[in-house]
Amino acid sequence: MRILLVEDDAALAESTSRALRSQGWVVDCTARGEPVPLSLREDRYDLLILDIGLAGIDGFETLRRVRNQGSPIPVLVLTARDGVEDRVRGLESGADDYLVKPFALSELIARARALVRRSQARFSNELKMAGLRMDLDARRAWLHEEPLALSAREWEVLSFMMARIGKVIAKEQIVSASNGWDQSTTDNAVEVCISRLRAKLEPAGIQVRTVRGFGYLLEEQAPVAKT
Ligand code: CA
């Protein structure tokens, strides 16, 4: 489990991260909110622990930016203020839980554990490969935690292929998996859809490989540098 901790009080950041690491969790610390959205796009975290009172943009604004980029990461907000207003505002801006300072480290660990467990249950109906994540219930997809726009057809074809990673999928299977396509659907229509998906998935390090005479195969690969 990997946690991003945003806390500008150095002593508190130190004691908090020590407590979290004692659980065998990996903890990255930052004192500022500005780099958080980018960190969440670049690295995979299971939990964000976010102080509200920060220098620069505060925790509310940080959270707003995180949610605006479509990140579903569970967020535990830390607030020094005892005001009900802050807690309500935190929850309204997309936090999943909050702790009022000072808090017992055992309480923090228990809350962190509960949040991650809850989010893992919520996202169990997910398909993942390299930088791509698909939530089958919500019918949403993300590339490196940024929302990925897919047409209804692309969604059907891609989710069908993602459920069969490592297997070669015949064109006929793709046709029958997609609503509104029937046996009269031309090979060309399938190829057009596949080539659109190819262009969208390449930045995520996913290749749609053509297996001549058989069909297609999803493969993970290092992203190709654009020339
Ligand atoms: Ca603070």
PDB file of C-alpha atoms and ligand atoms in Angstrom:
ATOM      1  CA  MET A   1       0.000   0.000   0.000  1.00  0.00           C
ATOM      2  CA  ARG A   2       1.342   3.370  -1.028  1.00  0.00           C
ATOM      3  CA  ILE A   3       0.352   6.631   0.632  1.00  0.00           C
ATOM      4  CA  LEU A   4       0.934  10.248  -0.326  1.00  0.00           C
ATOM      5  CA  LEU A   5       1.071  12.438   2.777  1.00  0.00           C
ATOM      6  CA  VAL A   6       0.705  16.205   2.398  1.00  0.00           C
ATOM      7  CA  GLU A   7       1.646  17.933   5.627  1.00  0.00           C
ATOM      8  CA  ASP A   8       3.632  21.137   6.117  1.00  0.00           C
ATOM      9  CA  ASP A   9       4.344  20.656   9.802  1.00  0.00           C
ATOM     10  CA  ALA A  10       7.695  18.845   9.593  1.00  0.00           C
ATOM     11  CA  ALA A  11       7.477  17.245  13.034  1.00  0.00           C
ATOM     12  CA  LEU A  12       3.949  15.985  12.440  1.00  0.00           C
ATOM     13  CA  ALA A  13       4.861  14.735   8.947  1.00  0.00           C
ATOM     14  CA  GLU A  14       7.758  12.838  10.467  1.00  0.00           C
ATOM     15  CA  SER A  15       5.786  11.166  13.258  1.00  0.00           C
ATOM     16  CA  THR A  16       2.826  10.427  10.997  1.00  0.00           C
ATOM     17  CA  SER A  17       4.888   8.862   8.240  1.00  0.00           C
ATOM     18  CA  ARG A  18       6.865   6.826  10.772  1.00  0.00           C
ATOM     19  CA  ALA A  19       3.617   5.420  12.166  1.00  0.00           C
ATOM     20  CA  LEU A  20       2.311   4.578   8.689  1.00  0.00           C
ATOM     21  CA  ARG A  21       5.602   2.984   7.658  1.00  0.00           C
ATOM     22  CA  SER A  22       5.502   0.814  10.782  1.00  0.00           C
ATOM     23  CA  GLN A  23       2.512  -0.872   9.114  1.00  0.00           C
ATOM     24  CA  GLY A  24       4.706  -1.806   6.168  1.00  0.00           C
ATOM     25  CA  TRP A  25       3.190   0.913   3.987  1.00  0.00           C
ATOM     26  CA  VAL A  26       5.205   3.061   1.615  1.00  0.00           C
ATOM     27  CA  VAL A  27       4.839   6.770   2.388  1.00  0.00           C
ATOM     28  CA  ASP A  28       5.856   9.738   0.252  1.00  0.00           C
ATOM     29  CA  CYS A  29       5.739  13.156   1.901  1.00  0.00           C
ATOM     30  CA  THR A  30       5.295  16.624   0.548  1.00  0.00           C
ATOM     31  CA  ALA A  31       4.703  19.914   2.329  1.00  0.00           C
ATOM     32  CA  ARG A  32       2.869  21.591  -0.559  1.00  0.00           C
ATOM     33  CA  GLY A  33      -0.402  20.997  -2.344  1.00  0.00           C
ATOM     34  CA  GLU A  34       0.670  22.226  -5.794  1.00  0.00           C
ATOM     35  CA  PRO A  35       2.571  19.093  -6.911  1.00  0.00           C
ATOM     36  CA  VAL A  36      -0.094  16.672  -5.662  1.00  0.00           C
ATOM     37  CA  PRO A  37      -2.277  16.362  -8.805  1.00  0.00           C
ATOM     38  CA  LEU A  38       0.786  15.598 -10.925  1.00  0.00           C
ATOM     39  CA  SER A  39       2.146  13.094  -8.397  1.00  0.00           C
ATOM     40  CA  LEU A  40      -1.165  11.236  -8.478  1.00  0.00           C
ATOM     41  CA  ARG A  41      -1.043  11.084 -12.267  1.00  0.00           C
ATOM     42  CA  GLU A  42       2.531   9.875 -12.402  1.00  0.00           C
ATOM     43  CA  ASP A  43       2.481   7.361  -9.567  1.00  0.00           C
ATOM     44  CA  ARG A  44      -0.055   4.935  -8.304  1.00  0.00           C
ATOM     45  CA  TYR A  45      -1.166   5.715  -4.743  1.00  0.00           C
ATOM     46  CA  ASP A  46      -3.778   3.947  -2.640  1.00  0.00           C
ATOM     47  CA  LEU A  47      -4.477   6.815  -0.280  1.00  0.00           C
ATOM     48  CA  LEU A  48      -3.991  10.568  -0.011  1.00  0.00           C
ATOM     49  CA  ILE A  49      -3.664  12.049   3.484  1.00  0.00           C
ATOM     50  CA  LEU A  50      -4.111  15.770   3.142  1.00  0.00           C
ATOM     51  CA  ASP A  51      -3.620  18.568   5.643  1.00  0.00           C
ATOM     52  CA  ILE A  52      -6.033  21.477   5.107  1.00  0.00           C
ATOM     53  CA  GLY A  53      -3.812  24.285   6.367  1.00  0.00           C
ATOM     54  CA  LEU A  54      -0.927  24.454   3.887  1.00  0.00           C
ATOM     55  CA  ALA A  55       1.312  27.225   2.606  1.00  0.00           C
ATOM     56  CA  GLY A  56       0.384  28.088  -0.992  1.00  0.00           C
ATOM     57  CA  ILE A  57      -2.810  26.411  -2.136  1.00  0.00           C
ATOM     58  CA  ASP A  58      -4.653  24.902   0.822  1.00  0.00           C
ATOM     59  CA  GLY A  59      -5.978  21.396   1.231  1.00  0.00           C
ATOM     60  CA  PHE A  60      -9.432  22.275  -0.129  1.00  0.00           C
ATOM     61  CA  GLU A  61      -7.995  23.650  -3.360  1.00  0.00           C
ATOM     62  CA  THR A  62      -5.599  20.704  -3.659  1.00  0.00           C
ATOM     63  CA  LEU A  63      -8.515  18.322  -3.266  1.00  0.00           C
ATOM     64  CA  ARG A  64     -10.578  20.208  -5.809  1.00  0.00           C
ATOM     65  CA  ARG A  65      -7.780  19.898  -8.381  1.00  0.00           C
ATOM     66  CA  VAL A  66      -7.331  16.204  -7.622  1.00  0.00           C
ATOM     67  CA  ARG A  67     -11.038  15.484  -8.143  1.00  0.00           C
ATOM     68  CA  ASN A  68     -11.163  17.697 -11.228  1.00  0.00           C
ATOM     69  CA  GLN A  69      -8.653  15.481 -12.955  1.00  0.00           C
ATOM     70  CA  GLY A  70     -10.930  12.520 -12.305  1.00  0.00           C
ATOM     71  CA  SER A  71      -8.844  10.827  -9.637  1.00  0.00           C
ATOM     72  CA  PRO A  72     -10.960   8.513  -7.469  1.00  0.00           C
ATOM     73  CA  ILE A  73      -8.233   8.113  -4.815  1.00  0.00           C
ATOM     74  CA  PRO A  74      -9.540   7.879  -1.234  1.00  0.00           C
ATOM     75  CA  VAL A  75      -8.691  11.060   0.678  1.00  0.00           C
ATOM     76  CA  LEU A  76      -8.300  11.464   4.418  1.00  0.00           C
ATOM     77  CA  VAL A  77      -8.306  15.114   5.403  1.00  0.00           C
ATOM     78  CA  LEU A  78      -6.416  16.409   8.438  1.00  0.00           C
ATOM     79  CA  THR A  79      -7.708  19.581   9.962  1.00  0.00           C
ATOM     80  CA  ALA A  80      -6.270  21.587  12.816  1.00  0.00           C
ATOM     81  CA  ARG A  81      -9.474  23.471  13.197  1.00  0.00           C
ATOM     82  CA  ASP A  82     -12.221  21.986  15.253  1.00  0.00           C
ATOM     83  CA  GLY A  83     -14.915  23.777  13.280  1.00  0.00           C
ATOM     84  CA  VAL A  84     -17.760  21.667  11.913  1.00  0.00           C
ATOM     85  CA  GLU A  85     -17.625  23.939   8.871  1.00  0.00           C
ATOM     86  CA  ASP A  86     -14.175  22.715   7.821  1.00  0.00           C
ATOM     87  CA  ARG A  87     -15.161  19.083   8.123  1.00  0.00           C
ATOM     88  CA  VAL A  88     -18.337  19.598   6.115  1.00  0.00           C
ATOM     89  CA  ARG A  89     -16.435  21.561   3.514  1.00  0.00           C
ATOM     90  CA  GLY A  90     -13.780  18.856   3.335  1.00  0.00           C
ATOM     91  CA  LEU A  91     -16.334  16.118   2.817  1.00  0.00           C
ATOM     92  CA  GLU A  92     -18.212  18.225   0.283  1.00  0.00           C
ATOM     93  CA  SER A  93     -15.080  18.846  -1.752  1.00  0.00           C
ATOM     94  CA  GLY A  94     -14.544  15.140  -2.129  1.00  0.00           C
ATOM     95  CA  ALA A  95     -12.767  13.921   1.008  1.00  0.00           C
ATOM     96  CA  ASP A  96     -13.755  10.462   2.200  1.00  0.00           C
ATOM     97  CA  ASP A  97     -12.979  10.974   5.874  1.00  0.00           C
ATOM     98  CA  TYR A  98     -11.341  13.489   8.183  1.00  0.00           C
ATOM     99  CA  LEU A  99      -9.331  13.609  11.393  1.00  0.00           C
ATOM    100  CA  VAL A 100      -9.100  16.594  13.708  1.00  0.00           C
ATOM    101  CA  LYS A 101      -5.655  17.405  15.111  1.00  0.00           C
ATOM    102  CA  PRO A 102      -4.324  16.343  17.466  1.00  0.00           C
ATOM    103  CA  PHE A 103      -5.149  12.741  16.693  1.00  0.00           C
ATOM    104  CA  ALA A 104      -3.850   9.435  18.000  1.00  0.00           C
ATOM    105  CA  LEU A 105      -1.606   7.700  15.473  1.00  0.00           C
ATOM    106  CA  SER A 106      -3.483   4.452  16.093  1.00  0.00           C
ATOM    107  CA  GLU A 107      -6.653   6.242  15.013  1.00  0.00           C
ATOM    108  CA  LEU A 108      -4.968   7.487  11.857  1.00  0.00           C
ATOM    109  CA  ILE A 109      -3.794   3.970  10.993  1.00  0.00           C
ATOM    110  CA  ALA A 110      -7.272   2.522  11.575  1.00  0.00           C
ATOM    111  CA  ARG A 111      -8.918   5.194   9.387  1.00  0.00           C
ATOM    112  CA  ALA A 112      -6.321   4.755   6.649  1.00  0.00           C
ATOM    113  CA  ARG A 113      -6.819   1.015   6.619  1.00  0.00           C
ATOM    114  CA  ALA A 114     -10.616   1.328   6.505  1.00  0.00           C
ATOM    115  CA  LEU A 115     -10.534   3.841   3.653  1.00  0.00           C
ATOM    116  CA  VAL A 116      -8.266   1.740   1.493  1.00  0.00           C
ATOM    117  CA  ARG A 117     -10.304  -1.381   2.140  1.00  0.00           C
ATOM    118  CA  ARG A 118     -13.479   0.483   1.218  1.00  0.00           C
ATOM    119  CA  SER A 119     -12.049   1.883  -1.992  1.00  0.00           C
ATOM    120  CA  GLN A 120     -10.660  -1.481  -3.037  1.00  0.00           C
ATOM    121  CA  ALA A 121     -14.103  -3.013  -2.596  1.00  0.00           C
ATOM    122  CA  ARG A 122     -15.670  -0.160  -4.526  1.00  0.00           C
ATOM    123  CA  PHE A 123     -13.256  -0.556  -7.417  1.00  0.00           C
ATOM    124  CA  SER A 124     -13.203  -4.325  -7.542  1.00  0.00           C
ATOM    125  CA  ASN A 125     -15.069  -4.216 -10.837  1.00  0.00           C
ATOM    126  CA  GLU A 126     -12.077  -2.672 -12.526  1.00  0.00           C
ATOM    127  CA  LEU A 127      -9.799  -3.727 -15.300  1.00  0.00           C
ATOM    128  CA  LYS A 128      -6.221  -2.477 -15.300  1.00  0.00           C
ATOM    129  CA  MET A 129      -3.277  -2.697 -17.620  1.00  0.00           C
ATOM    130  CA  ALA A 130      -0.190  -0.482 -17.675  1.00  0.00           C
ATOM    131  CA  GLY A 131      -1.475   3.128 -17.476  1.00  0.00           C
ATOM    132  CA  LEU A 132      -5.073   2.201 -18.321  1.00  0.00           C
ATOM    133  CA  ARG A 133      -7.863   1.653 -15.815  1.00  0.00           C
ATOM    134  CA  MET A 134     -11.493   0.875 -16.670  1.00  0.00           C
ATOM    135  CA  ASP A 135     -14.353   0.975 -14.185  1.00  0.00           C
ATOM    136  CA  LEU A 136     -16.953  -1.366 -15.622  1.00  0.00           C
ATOM    137  CA  ASP A 137     -19.775  -0.195 -13.347  1.00  0.00           C
ATOM    138  CA  ALA A 138     -19.279   3.494 -13.998  1.00  0.00           C
ATOM    139  CA  ARG A 139     -18.368   2.882 -17.645  1.00  0.00           C
ATOM    140  CA  ARG A 140     -15.422   5.202 -17.290  1.00  0.00           C
ATOM    141  CA  ALA A 141     -11.806   4.840 -18.278  1.00  0.00           C
ATOM    142  CA  TRP A 142      -8.635   6.628 -17.224  1.00  0.00           C
ATOM    143  CA  LEU A 143      -5.200   6.893 -18.745  1.00  0.00           C
ATOM    144  CA  HIS A 144      -2.644   7.684 -16.061  1.00  0.00           C
ATOM    145  CA  GLU A 145      -5.586   8.832 -13.907  1.00  0.00           C
ATOM    146  CA  GLU A 146      -6.804  11.260 -16.557  1.00  0.00           C
ATOM    147  CA  PRO A 147     -10.270  10.617 -17.953  1.00  0.00           C
ATOM    148  CA  LEU A 148     -10.105   8.833 -21.301  1.00  0.00           C
ATOM    149  CA  ALA A 149     -12.838   9.627 -23.811  1.00  0.00           C
ATOM    150  CA  LEU A 150     -14.111   6.552 -25.631  1.00  0.00           C
ATOM    151  CA  SER A 151     -17.044   6.175 -28.011  1.00  0.00           C
ATOM    152  CA  ALA A 152     -19.652   3.570 -27.048  1.00  0.00           C
ATOM    153  CA  ARG A 153     -18.162   1.172 -29.592  1.00  0.00           C
ATOM    154  CA  GLU A 154     -14.585   1.750 -28.483  1.00  0.00           C
ATOM    155  CA  TRP A 155     -15.689   1.123 -24.900  1.00  0.00           C
ATOM    156  CA  GLU A 156     -17.285  -2.201 -25.805  1.00  0.00           C
ATOM    157  CA  VAL A 157     -14.362  -3.405 -27.853  1.00  0.00           C
ATOM    158  CA  LEU A 158     -11.756  -2.298 -25.343  1.00  0.00           C
ATOM    159  CA  SER A 159     -13.513  -3.732 -22.280  1.00  0.00           C
ATOM    160  CA  PHE A 160     -13.961  -6.996 -24.174  1.00  0.00           C
ATOM    161  CA  MET A 161     -10.234  -7.091 -24.955  1.00  0.00           C
ATOM    162  CA  MET A 162      -9.200  -5.987 -21.456  1.00  0.00           C
ATOM    163  CA  ALA A 163     -11.110  -8.905 -19.974  1.00  0.00           C
ATOM    164  CA  ARG A 164      -8.982 -11.191 -22.172  1.00  0.00           C
ATOM    165  CA  ILE A 165      -5.477  -9.823 -21.698  1.00  0.00           C
ATOM    166  CA  GLY A 166      -2.875 -12.188 -23.081  1.00  0.00           C
ATOM    167  CA  LYS A 167      -5.297 -13.894 -25.448  1.00  0.00           C
ATOM    168  CA  VAL A 168      -5.544 -13.393 -29.189  1.00  0.00           C
ATOM    169  CA  ILE A 169      -9.017 -12.132 -30.044  1.00  0.00           C
ATOM    170  CA  ALA A 170     -10.517 -12.857 -33.437  1.00  0.00           C
ATOM    171  CA  LYS A 171     -12.249 -10.134 -35.420  1.00  0.00           C
ATOM    172  CA  GLU A 172     -15.471 -12.160 -35.331  1.00  0.00           C
ATOM    173  CA  GLN A 173     -15.374 -12.152 -31.524  1.00  0.00           C
ATOM    174  CA  ILE A 174     -14.989  -8.390 -31.538  1.00  0.00           C
ATOM    175  CA  VAL A 175     -17.955  -8.035 -33.873  1.00  0.00           C
ATOM    176  CA  SER A 176     -20.183 -10.202 -31.709  1.00  0.00           C
ATOM    177  CA  ALA A 177     -19.071  -8.414 -28.525  1.00  0.00           C
ATOM    178  CA  SER A 178     -20.191  -5.047 -29.795  1.00  0.00           C
ATOM    179  CA  ASN A 179     -23.848  -4.019 -29.730  1.00  0.00           C
ATOM    180  CA  GLY A 180     -25.111  -2.854 -33.082  1.00  0.00           C
ATOM    181  CA  TRP A 181     -22.542  -4.770 -35.018  1.00  0.00           C
ATOM    182  CA  ASP A 182     -23.571  -7.956 -36.773  1.00  0.00           C
ATOM    183  CA  GLN A 183     -21.984 -10.398 -39.146  1.00  0.00           C
ATOM    184  CA  SER A 184     -22.416  -7.937 -41.998  1.00  0.00           C
ATOM    185  CA  THR A 185     -20.037  -5.537 -40.236  1.00  0.00           C
ATOM    186  CA  THR A 186     -17.072  -5.192 -42.476  1.00  0.00           C
ATOM    187  CA  ASP A 187     -13.540  -5.990 -41.446  1.00  0.00           C
ATOM    188  CA  ASN A 188     -12.849  -2.401 -42.279  1.00  0.00           C
ATOM    189  CA  ALA A 189     -15.156  -1.119 -39.509  1.00  0.00           C
ATOM    190  CA  VAL A 190     -13.335  -3.282 -36.983  1.00  0.00           C
ATOM    191  CA  GLU A 191      -9.985  -2.070 -38.249  1.00  0.00           C
ATOM    192  CA  VAL A 192     -11.053   1.559 -37.968  1.00  0.00           C
ATOM    193  CA  CYS A 193     -12.143   1.017 -34.370  1.00  0.00           C
ATOM    194  CA  ILE A 194      -8.931  -0.836 -33.530  1.00  0.00           C
ATOM    195  CA  SER A 195      -6.756   1.854 -35.062  1.00  0.00           C
ATOM    196  CA  ARG A 196      -8.551   4.548 -33.023  1.00  0.00           C
ATOM    197  CA  LEU A 197      -7.990   2.521 -29.869  1.00  0.00           C
ATOM    198  CA  ARG A 198      -4.373   2.019 -30.839  1.00  0.00           C
ATOM    199  CA  ALA A 199      -3.805   5.768 -31.049  1.00  0.00           C
ATOM    200  CA  LYS A 200      -5.520   6.336 -27.692  1.00  0.00           C
ATOM    201  CA  LEU A 201      -3.732   3.544 -25.851  1.00  0.00           C
ATOM    202  CA  GLU A 202      -0.219   4.060 -27.096  1.00  0.00           C
ATOM    203  CA  PRO A 203       0.551   6.800 -24.511  1.00  0.00           C
ATOM    204  CA  ALA A 204      -0.457   4.345 -21.763  1.00  0.00           C
ATOM    205  CA  GLY A 205       2.118   1.821 -22.889  1.00  0.00           C
ATOM    206  CA  ILE A 206      -0.447  -0.529 -24.387  1.00  0.00           C
ATOM    207  CA  GLN A 207      -0.098  -1.917 -27.873  1.00  0.00           C
ATOM    208  CA  VAL A 208      -2.904  -3.495 -29.867  1.00  0.00           C
ATOM    209  CA  ARG A 209      -0.895  -6.025 -31.817  1.00  0.00           C
ATOM    210  CA  THR A 210      -2.227  -7.545 -35.014  1.00  0.00           C
ATOM    211  CA  VAL A 211      -1.723 -11.297 -35.125  1.00  0.00           C
ATOM    212  CA  ARG A 212      -1.928 -11.965 -38.831  1.00  0.00           C
ATOM    213  CA  GLY A 213      -4.639 -14.407 -39.767  1.00  0.00           C
ATOM    214  CA  PHE A 214      -5.990 -14.603 -36.188  1.00  0.00           C
ATOM    215  CA  GLY A 215      -6.927 -11.229 -34.754  1.00  0.00           C
ATOM    216  CA  TYR A 216      -5.642  -8.863 -32.104  1.00  0.00           C
ATOM    217  CA  LEU A 217      -3.717  -9.012 -28.865  1.00  0.00           C
ATOM    218  CA  LEU A 218      -3.343  -6.388 -26.113  1.00  0.00           C
ATOM    219  CA  GLU A 219       0.255  -6.087 -25.041  1.00  0.00           C
ATOM    220  CA  GLU A 220       2.072  -3.987 -22.488  1.00  0.00           C
ATOM    221  CA  GLN A 221       5.134  -2.155 -23.694  1.00  0.00           C
ATOM    222  CA  ALA A 222       7.284   0.828 -22.878  1.00  0.00           C
ATOM    223  CA  PRO A 223       5.672   3.973 -24.315  1.00  0.00           C
ATOM    224  CA  VAL A 224       7.142   4.806 -27.690  1.00  0.00           C
ATOM    225  CA  ALA A 225       8.864   8.170 -27.834  1.00  0.00           C
ATOM    226  CA  LYS A 226       7.340  10.432 -30.454  1.00  0.00           C
ATOM    227  CA  THR A 227       9.716  11.325 -33.272  1.00  0.00           C
TER     228      THR A 227
HETATM  229 CA    CA B   1      -0.612  22.635   8.338  1.00  0.00          CA
END
